[in-house]
Structure formats: C-alpha cells, structure tokens
Amino acid sequence: MRDAVRATAAIAGLGITEMGKVYGRTASDFAGEAIALALEDAGLKAHDVDGLLVNANQSTESVPTLQFSLGLTDLTLVNVMSAFGSTTGTMLQYAAHAIATGQASVVACLYADAPLTEGGSISQSGYNGRRFNAPGLAGLRFAYGDYGPANSGYALALRRHMHLFGTTHDQLATIAVGQRAWAQMNPRAQMRKPMTIEDYHASRWVVEPLHLFDCCLVSNGGVAVIVTSPERARELRQPPVYLRGFGQCAPGDTARRERDPAVQTGATKAGAMALRQAGIELADLDVLELYDCYTYTVLVTLEDYGFCEKGEGGAFVADGKLAPGGALPCNTGGGQLSSYYMWGFTPLSEGVIQARGQGGERQAAKHDHVLVSGNGGVLTFHSTTILSKHEGDA
C-alpha cells in the first residue's frame, strides 16, 4: 500500500427506483424518484442541493425542465455529461473536484432512462435509418454488415480475442453463470432464475460469437447518488463512502484507431491512475464492480487492470473466482448481465451498497476498498473509481 491522498468527497446518499419492465413512466419520472430516494437516504432536502450532473441518454428531458420538476433552484454546478457507460466515473470526479474547490457543496449525480415500451419493443430513438446511407467510414462499415450500434463491434473484438488467445465460450459462460448466482441474492435483479453452463450455450446468437447471455439487459429505471464533503457526509444518515481514486482513459473510436481493442483498452491507464491516487495496489481491492455490457468486457477489463496477463483472462475466470464463494467477488448484484442496466450507475450502485456493508445475503465479508469501472462506446472510453469506507490510509 502506498501513501494515499485523503478523499475530498464522499457519497452520502443512494437512490434506486424499481427496475426493469416498468411501463407507463418517463425517464424524467424515474429521475425525480431516484433523486428523491437518494436525498431521503442521506437525510437531506432538495434545497440542500446546489449541483446537478446528468448522464445523457436518449430520453431524459432538458436539464432546465428536469431541474424545475425536481424543485432545484440556484444551482452553482450543472452539466449533462456523455461518455456513455464511463460517464459515471467522470461525473464523480467532476463532482469531487467541485466540492474540493468550493464550487458546490451537495451534488446530485443521476442516470435515468425508459427505453422499454409495453409489448416488449425498445424505443428506436438511438437508431436512424439514414445512418445506412452515411458517407465515408461509417457507410463502409454498414456496407459490410456492421450495423451497430454496439453488438457487432463487441462481437468483432471478442472474435479477435478468441483468435489471438484461444478464449472459449465455456470461459465466458463462467462469467455469466457466476453473475446470475449473485443476482439470485439481489431482490432488485431482473433475472433471478438460476442459470447453468448448458443454459448459456442454448441461448440464441445475438451477433456471433455473442450469445444472448453474453449481453446486458435493457431496463427502465433510475439511479442517483448524492456527493458531498467527507465532513458533511459523516454528519448524515448513512456510512460515508469515500471517493478515493479516479482514472480516465479514452483510447478513441475503435474503428478509427490502430490499437487492437482485443489487445488493450483504456482500463490499463485508468486503473493505474485510480489506484495510484488511492494509494493502494490491486491486492488491496476487496470487491470489483466491473462494467459488463458483455461478458467479454469483464474479461478484457480484468486483463488490462493487471489481474492476469494479456490473453489469460479466460483461464483466470474459469475456476469461478468471480462468483459467490470465489476469491475475487465481482459484480455482486448480478451486474448488467443479470440485475439491471443503468450504464455506469449499475456497478456504482452496487459498489456503494458493498462499501457500506449493506449487501445482505450477498455482502462481501471484506469491503474496505471497492473498484468500480465504466466503459463507453465500443471500448472507446474507460473510467475507474475507487470507493472506500476509509477516508485515508487503511
């Protein structure tokens, strides 16, 4: 363990709405409820909030409209942020900086969305037929069947990893099955039915080599956290969760960069930065909450953080060490594969629960330091956040 910088901010409140196939409500409805729940959790009121950071999505109303509906006035920090699933870490870093410099004292950070419509369809706001006639590189990709927006890109990255390193579907299945086992202990999880390796293999192809159970869920809902100073957090209702380390890295658009996404992602630099700021090593981490839009994302993130050598991620996870009872608790609420899909707020929300020691049946025995990762685009952005129940060295 190295010398650490003491935390300048802490998470004091967490609000999670009902998740999944929850119809008849807008993203703004979920946003309002999530923030109200987070404030109640912290023991604060709307008038205490002077900062609002919103994770952009397809369906949230404009910030002024949202601010009005939430009853928030005279905000000194407002922003809509967009780095896809890595936005959460970026948002927390921004909030912590604002608090440390006096630009804000209580910041609400929010993600809410409602892409599911009754009958099982998904809102098509993110899909535009004109894209298929796009000029340049985008048009070339579509001409060769890369319709995106994400499944095909991750399928290509996984296929490359399989080709280079011999990664197998049985190894990926271990990730999916382990996370389903965690989800069975999470009352908020959308998918709580037990899953076997055979179930994984029997699931349909989405984009080969991605099975259905390699892919994240789609959810309606909202999550919010309240960030404030460590001093104020200690006076509030819940155990403070200190923000000890941050790291970001944006390697760039997968289709436009020379670096092979199967070989290295932004986790390499972002992870090292966050650990260095927190003053800890990989061995000091007790719980991992990794962004898991796909099983492959978990595997390649583990490699790039340095838990194993490049190309050895499949062998590393094959013994079930990430599952309940394993040596390295990972995605302890079920992750986005089995619990709910709120972009980076899925791993963050479970990270807060674990750091507080409020996980119930699924609570990790040791939870001093929790790593939360975020991933955006097709391995285009990465963020790492270190949560801790300790403000400084411990």
Coordinates of C-alpha atoms in Angstrom, one line a residue:
M1 CA 0.0 0.0 0.0
R2 CA 1.3 3.4 -1.0
D3 CA 0.8 6.9 0.5
A4 CA -2.8 7.9 -0.3
V5 CA -4.4 11.3 -0.9
R6 CA -7.2 11.7 1.6
A7 CA -10.6 11.8 0.0
T8 CA -12.1 15.2 -0.8
A9 CA -15.6 13.9 -1.3
A10 CA -17.9 11.1 -0.3
I11 CA -21.1 9.5 -1.5
A12 CA -23.8 10.2 1.2
G13 CA -27.0 9.1 -0.5
L14 CA -28.1 6.4 -2.9
G15 CA -31.5 6.2 -4.6
I16 CA -32.6 3.3 -6.8
T17 CA -36.0 3.1 -8.4
E18 CA -37.9 0.0 -9.4
M19 CA -36.1 -1.5 -12.3
G20 CA -36.8 -3.5 -15.5
K21 CA -40.0 -3.7 -17.4
V22 CA -41.7 -0.8 -15.6
Y23 CA -44.1 0.8 -18.1
G24 CA -46.1 4.0 -18.2
R25 CA -43.4 6.2 -16.8
T26 CA -40.9 8.5 -18.5
A27 CA -37.2 8.9 -17.8
S28 CA -37.9 12.1 -16.0
D29 CA -40.4 10.3 -13.7
F30 CA -37.6 7.9 -12.8
A31 CA -35.1 10.8 -12.4
G32 CA -37.3 12.6 -9.9
E33 CA -37.9 9.5 -7.9
A34 CA -34.2 8.4 -7.9
I35 CA -33.1 11.8 -6.6
A36 CA -35.9 11.9 -4.0
L37 CA -34.8 8.5 -2.8
A38 CA -31.1 9.5 -2.7
L39 CA -31.9 12.6 -0.7
E40 CA -34.1 10.6 1.7
D41 CA -31.3 8.1 2.1
A42 CA -28.8 10.8 3.0
G43 CA -31.2 12.7 5.2
L44 CA -31.2 15.8 3.0
K45 CA -33.8 18.0 1.3
A46 CA -34.0 19.4 -2.2
H47 CA -33.0 22.8 -1.1
D48 CA -29.6 21.4 0.1
V49 CA -28.6 20.5 -3.4
D50 CA -26.6 23.1 -5.4
G51 CA -25.1 20.8 -8.1
L52 CA -26.8 18.6 -10.7
L53 CA -24.9 16.3 -13.1
V54 CA -27.0 14.2 -15.5
N55 CA -25.8 11.3 -17.5
A56 CA -27.1 11.9 -21.0
N57 CA -29.3 9.4 -22.7
Q58 CA -31.9 9.2 -25.4
S59 CA -35.0 10.1 -23.4
T60 CA -34.4 12.4 -20.5
E61 CA -35.9 15.9 -20.8
S62 CA -33.8 19.1 -20.9
V63 CA -31.9 19.9 -17.7
P64 CA -34.0 23.1 -17.1
T65 CA -37.2 21.1 -17.3
L66 CA -35.7 18.4 -15.1
Q67 CA -34.4 20.9 -12.6
F68 CA -37.9 22.6 -12.4
S69 CA -39.6 19.2 -11.9
L70 CA -37.2 18.3 -9.1
G71 CA -37.6 21.6 -7.3
L72 CA -33.9 22.5 -7.5
T73 CA -33.1 26.2 -7.6
D74 CA -29.9 28.4 -7.6
L75 CA -27.6 25.6 -8.8
T76 CA -24.0 26.5 -9.0
L77 CA -23.0 23.4 -10.9
V78 CA -25.0 22.0 -13.8
N79 CA -23.9 19.7 -16.6
V80 CA -25.2 17.0 -19.0
M81 CA -22.3 14.6 -19.4
S82 CA -21.8 12.0 -22.1
A83 CA -19.1 9.3 -22.3
F84 CA -21.7 6.5 -22.4
G85 CA -21.1 3.9 -19.8
S86 CA -17.9 5.5 -18.4
T87 CA -19.8 8.8 -17.7
T88 CA -20.4 7.8 -14.1
G89 CA -16.7 7.8 -13.1
T90 CA -16.2 11.1 -15.0
M91 CA -19.2 12.6 -13.2
L92 CA -18.0 11.6 -9.8
Q93 CA -14.6 13.0 -10.5
Y94 CA -16.2 16.3 -11.6
A95 CA -18.4 16.4 -8.5
A96 CA -15.5 15.7 -6.2
H97 CA -13.4 18.5 -7.8
A98 CA -16.3 20.9 -7.5
I99 CA -16.7 20.1 -3.8
A100 CA -13.0 20.4 -3.1
T101 CA -12.8 23.8 -4.8
G102 CA -16.0 25.2 -3.2
Q103 CA -18.0 25.3 -6.5
A104 CA -20.7 23.2 -4.9
S105 CA -21.4 21.6 -1.6
V106 CA -24.1 18.9 -2.4
V107 CA -24.1 17.4 -5.9
A108 CA -26.8 15.1 -7.2
C109 CA -25.5 12.7 -9.9
L110 CA -28.1 11.0 -12.0
Y111 CA -28.9 8.4 -14.7
A112 CA -32.5 7.6 -15.7
D113 CA -33.9 6.1 -18.8
A114 CA -37.1 4.4 -20.1
P115 CA -36.3 2.7 -23.5
L116 CA -38.7 -0.2 -23.0
T117 CA -42.3 0.1 -24.2
E118 CA -45.1 -2.2 -23.3
G119 CA -45.3 -5.2 -25.6
G120 CA -41.6 -5.8 -25.5
S121 CA -40.3 -3.4 -28.1
I122 CA -37.5 -0.9 -27.5
S123 CA -37.6 2.7 -28.4
Q124 CA -35.8 3.3 -31.6
S125 CA -34.6 6.8 -30.8
G126 CA -31.0 5.7 -30.9
Y127 CA -31.4 4.2 -34.4
N128 CA -31.7 6.2 -37.6
G129 CA -32.2 4.7 -41.0
R130 CA -30.2 7.5 -42.6
R131 CA -27.1 6.1 -41.0
F132 CA -27.1 3.2 -43.5
N133 CA -26.5 5.8 -46.3
A134 CA -23.8 7.5 -44.4
P135 CA -20.7 8.7 -46.3
G136 CA -17.1 7.7 -45.5
L137 CA -16.0 5.1 -43.0
A138 CA -19.5 4.8 -41.4
G139 CA -21.0 3.9 -44.7
L140 CA -18.3 1.4 -45.4
R141 CA -18.9 -0.3 -42.1
F142 CA -22.6 -0.6 -42.8
A143 CA -22.0 -1.9 -46.3
Y144 CA -20.1 -4.8 -44.8
G145 CA -22.8 -5.6 -42.2
D146 CA -21.5 -3.7 -39.2
Y147 CA -24.9 -2.2 -38.3
G148 CA -24.1 -1.5 -34.7
P149 CA -24.5 0.4 -32.5
A150 CA -22.7 -1.9 -30.1
N151 CA -23.3 -5.6 -30.6
S152 CA -21.4 -6.0 -33.8
G153 CA -18.4 -4.0 -32.5
Y154 CA -18.1 -6.1 -29.4
A155 CA -18.6 -9.3 -31.4
L156 CA -15.6 -8.4 -33.6
A157 CA -13.5 -7.6 -30.5
L158 CA -14.4 -10.9 -28.9
R159 CA -13.7 -12.8 -32.1
R160 CA -10.3 -11.2 -32.3
H161 CA -9.6 -12.2 -28.7
M162 CA -10.7 -15.7 -29.4
H163 CA -8.4 -15.9 -32.4
L164 CA -5.4 -14.5 -30.7
F165 CA -5.6 -16.2 -27.3
G166 CA -7.9 -19.2 -27.6
T167 CA -10.7 -17.7 -25.4
T168 CA -13.7 -20.1 -25.2
H169 CA -17.4 -19.8 -24.7
D170 CA -17.1 -22.0 -21.7
Q171 CA -14.9 -19.4 -20.1
L172 CA -17.4 -16.6 -20.9
A173 CA -20.2 -18.8 -19.6
T174 CA -18.5 -18.9 -16.2
I175 CA -18.8 -15.1 -16.0
A176 CA -22.5 -15.1 -17.0
V177 CA -23.4 -18.0 -14.7
G178 CA -21.5 -16.5 -11.8
Q179 CA -23.2 -13.2 -12.1
R180 CA -26.6 -14.9 -12.3
A181 CA -25.8 -16.6 -9.0
W182 CA -25.1 -13.2 -7.4
A183 CA -28.4 -11.9 -8.9
Q184 CA -30.3 -14.6 -7.1
M185 CA -29.4 -12.8 -3.9
N186 CA -30.4 -9.4 -5.1
P187 CA -34.1 -8.5 -4.7
R188 CA -33.8 -5.7 -7.3
A189 CA -32.4 -8.0 -10.0
Q190 CA -34.4 -8.5 -13.2
M191 CA -33.0 -12.0 -13.8
R192 CA -33.1 -14.3 -10.7
K193 CA -33.8 -17.7 -12.3
P194 CA -30.7 -20.0 -11.9
M195 CA -28.5 -20.4 -15.0
T196 CA -26.3 -23.3 -15.9
I197 CA -23.4 -23.5 -18.4
E198 CA -25.8 -25.5 -20.6
D199 CA -28.4 -22.7 -20.5
Y200 CA -25.8 -20.3 -21.6
H201 CA -24.8 -22.4 -24.6
A202 CA -28.5 -22.9 -25.5
S203 CA -29.2 -19.2 -25.6
R204 CA -29.6 -17.8 -29.2
W205 CA -26.9 -15.9 -31.0
V206 CA -27.2 -12.1 -31.0
V207 CA -24.2 -11.5 -33.2
E208 CA -21.9 -14.5 -33.3
P209 CA -19.8 -15.1 -31.2
L210 CA -22.1 -13.3 -28.7
H211 CA -24.8 -15.4 -27.2
L212 CA -27.9 -13.8 -25.6
F213 CA -26.5 -14.4 -22.2
D214 CA -23.2 -12.7 -23.1
C215 CA -25.2 -9.5 -23.4
C216 CA -26.6 -7.0 -20.9
L217 CA -30.2 -6.4 -20.1
V218 CA -32.4 -3.4 -21.1
S219 CA -34.1 -1.6 -18.2
N220 CA -36.4 1.2 -17.4
G221 CA -35.5 3.0 -14.1
G222 CA -33.2 5.5 -12.5
V223 CA -30.3 5.7 -10.0
A224 CA -28.9 8.8 -8.2
V225 CA -26.2 9.4 -5.7
I226 CA -25.5 12.4 -3.5
V227 CA -21.9 13.6 -3.3
T228 CA -20.7 16.0 -0.6
S229 CA -17.7 16.7 1.5
P230 CA -16.4 14.0 3.9
E231 CA -17.1 16.2 6.9
R232 CA -20.7 16.7 5.9
A233 CA -21.2 13.1 4.9
R234 CA -20.1 11.9 8.4
E235 CA -23.0 14.0 9.9
L236 CA -25.6 12.4 7.7
R237 CA -27.7 9.3 7.9
Q238 CA -25.6 6.7 6.1
P239 CA -22.0 5.4 6.4
P240 CA -19.9 7.6 4.1
V241 CA -18.5 6.0 1.0
Y242 CA -15.3 7.9 0.3
L243 CA -14.2 8.7 -3.3
R244 CA -10.5 7.7 -3.0
G245 CA -9.3 7.5 -6.6
F246 CA -10.2 8.4 -10.1
G247 CA -8.8 7.5 -13.5
Q248 CA -9.9 8.1 -17.1
C249 CA -8.6 7.0 -20.5
A250 CA -10.2 7.4 -23.9
P251 CA -8.2 5.4 -26.5
G252 CA -10.5 6.6 -29.3
D253 CA -13.0 5.2 -31.7
T254 CA -12.4 1.5 -32.2
A255 CA -12.9 1.7 -35.9
R256 CA -10.5 4.6 -36.3
R257 CA -7.6 3.7 -34.1
E258 CA -4.7 1.4 -34.9
R259 CA -4.7 -0.2 -31.5
D260 CA -6.4 -3.6 -31.4
P261 CA -9.3 -3.4 -28.8
A262 CA -8.8 -7.1 -28.1
V263 CA -5.2 -6.3 -27.0
Q264 CA -5.6 -3.2 -24.9
T265 CA -8.4 -1.0 -23.6
G266 CA -8.4 2.3 -21.6
A267 CA -8.5 0.2 -18.4
T268 CA -4.8 -0.1 -18.4
K269 CA -4.1 3.6 -17.8
A270 CA -7.3 4.5 -16.0
G271 CA -6.9 1.7 -13.5
A272 CA -3.3 2.6 -12.7
M273 CA -4.2 6.3 -12.2
A274 CA -7.0 5.5 -9.8
L275 CA -5.0 3.0 -7.7
R276 CA -2.1 5.5 -7.5
Q277 CA -4.4 8.3 -6.2
A278 CA -6.0 5.9 -3.7
G279 CA -2.6 4.8 -2.5
I280 CA -3.4 1.1 -2.9
E281 CA -2.4 -1.9 -5.0
L282 CA -4.6 -4.5 -6.9
A283 CA -4.1 -6.8 -3.9
D284 CA -5.8 -4.3 -1.6
L285 CA -9.0 -4.5 -3.5
D286 CA -11.8 -6.5 -1.9
V287 CA -14.6 -6.2 -4.4
L288 CA -14.8 -5.5 -8.1
E289 CA -17.9 -3.9 -9.7
L290 CA -16.9 -4.1 -13.4
Y291 CA -18.8 -2.6 -16.3
D292 CA -20.3 -5.6 -18.1
C293 CA -22.2 -4.7 -21.2
Y294 CA -20.9 -8.0 -22.4
T295 CA -19.1 -10.9 -20.7
Y296 CA -16.1 -10.1 -22.9
T297 CA -15.9 -6.6 -21.3
V298 CA -15.4 -8.2 -17.9
L299 CA -12.7 -10.5 -19.2
V300 CA -10.7 -7.9 -21.1
T301 CA -11.0 -5.4 -18.2
L302 CA -9.6 -7.9 -15.8
E303 CA -6.6 -8.4 -18.1
D304 CA -6.0 -4.7 -18.6
Y305 CA -6.2 -3.9 -14.9
G306 CA -3.4 -6.5 -14.4
F307 CA -5.2 -9.2 -12.6
C308 CA -3.7 -11.6 -15.1
E309 CA -1.5 -11.4 -18.2
K310 CA -3.0 -10.3 -21.6
G311 CA -4.7 -13.2 -23.2
E312 CA -5.1 -15.2 -19.9
G313 CA -8.5 -13.7 -18.9
G314 CA -10.4 -16.8 -19.9
A315 CA -8.2 -19.1 -17.8
F316 CA -8.3 -16.6 -15.0
V317 CA -12.1 -16.6 -14.6
A318 CA -12.6 -20.3 -15.5
D319 CA -12.4 -21.6 -11.9
G320 CA -15.3 -19.4 -10.7
K321 CA -13.3 -17.0 -8.6
L322 CA -15.7 -14.1 -9.5
A323 CA -18.8 -16.0 -8.4
P324 CA -20.3 -16.3 -4.9
G325 CA -17.7 -18.0 -2.6
G326 CA -14.9 -17.2 -5.0
A327 CA -11.6 -15.4 -4.1
L328 CA -12.5 -12.2 -6.0
P329 CA -16.1 -11.1 -5.6
C330 CA -17.1 -9.4 -8.8
N331 CA -20.4 -7.8 -9.9
T332 CA -22.0 -8.9 -6.6
G333 CA -25.5 -7.7 -7.5
G334 CA -25.6 -9.6 -10.8
G335 CA -24.2 -6.8 -12.9
Q336 CA -25.8 -5.6 -16.1
L337 CA -26.0 -9.1 -17.3
S338 CA -28.5 -10.1 -14.7
S339 CA -29.5 -7.3 -12.4
Y340 CA -30.4 -4.1 -14.3
Y341 CA -28.8 -1.9 -17.0
M342 CA -28.3 1.7 -15.9
W343 CA -25.0 2.2 -17.7
G344 CA -22.2 3.0 -15.2
F345 CA -24.7 3.5 -12.4
T346 CA -25.2 -0.3 -12.2
P347 CA -21.7 -1.0 -10.9
L348 CA -21.6 2.2 -8.9
S349 CA -24.9 1.5 -7.0
E350 CA -23.7 -2.0 -6.1
G351 CA -20.3 -0.6 -5.2
V352 CA -21.9 1.8 -2.7
I353 CA -24.0 -1.0 -1.2
Q354 CA -21.0 -3.2 -0.7
A355 CA -18.7 -0.4 0.7
R356 CA -21.5 0.4 3.2
G357 CA -21.8 -3.2 4.2
Q358 CA -25.5 -3.3 3.3
G359 CA -25.4 -6.2 0.8
G360 CA -27.3 -8.6 3.0
E361 CA -27.0 -12.2 1.8
R362 CA -24.6 -11.1 -1.0
Q363 CA -22.4 -8.9 1.1
A364 CA -18.7 -9.4 0.7
A365 CA -17.0 -10.3 4.0
K366 CA -14.2 -7.7 3.4
H367 CA -15.2 -4.5 1.8
D368 CA -12.6 -1.8 2.7
H369 CA -11.8 -1.0 -1.0
V370 CA -14.2 -1.4 -3.9
L371 CA -13.2 -0.8 -7.5
V372 CA -15.9 0.5 -9.9
S373 CA -15.3 0.5 -13.6
G374 CA -17.1 2.2 -16.5
N375 CA -16.8 1.6 -20.2
G376 CA -18.3 3.6 -23.0
G377 CA -18.9 3.1 -26.7
V378 CA -17.1 0.1 -28.2
L379 CA -14.2 0.2 -25.7
T380 CA -13.9 3.8 -26.6
F381 CA -13.9 5.3 -23.1
H382 CA -12.9 4.0 -19.7
S383 CA -13.2 5.2 -16.2
T384 CA -12.1 3.8 -12.9
T385 CA -13.2 4.8 -9.4
I386 CA -12.0 3.5 -6.1
L387 CA -14.6 3.6 -3.3
S388 CA -13.6 3.0 0.3
K389 CA -15.1 3.0 3.8
H390 CA -11.9 4.8 4.9
E391 CA -11.2 8.4 4.2
G392 CA -7.4 7.9 4.1
D393 CA -4.9 5.2 4.7
A394 CA -6.3 1.9 5.8

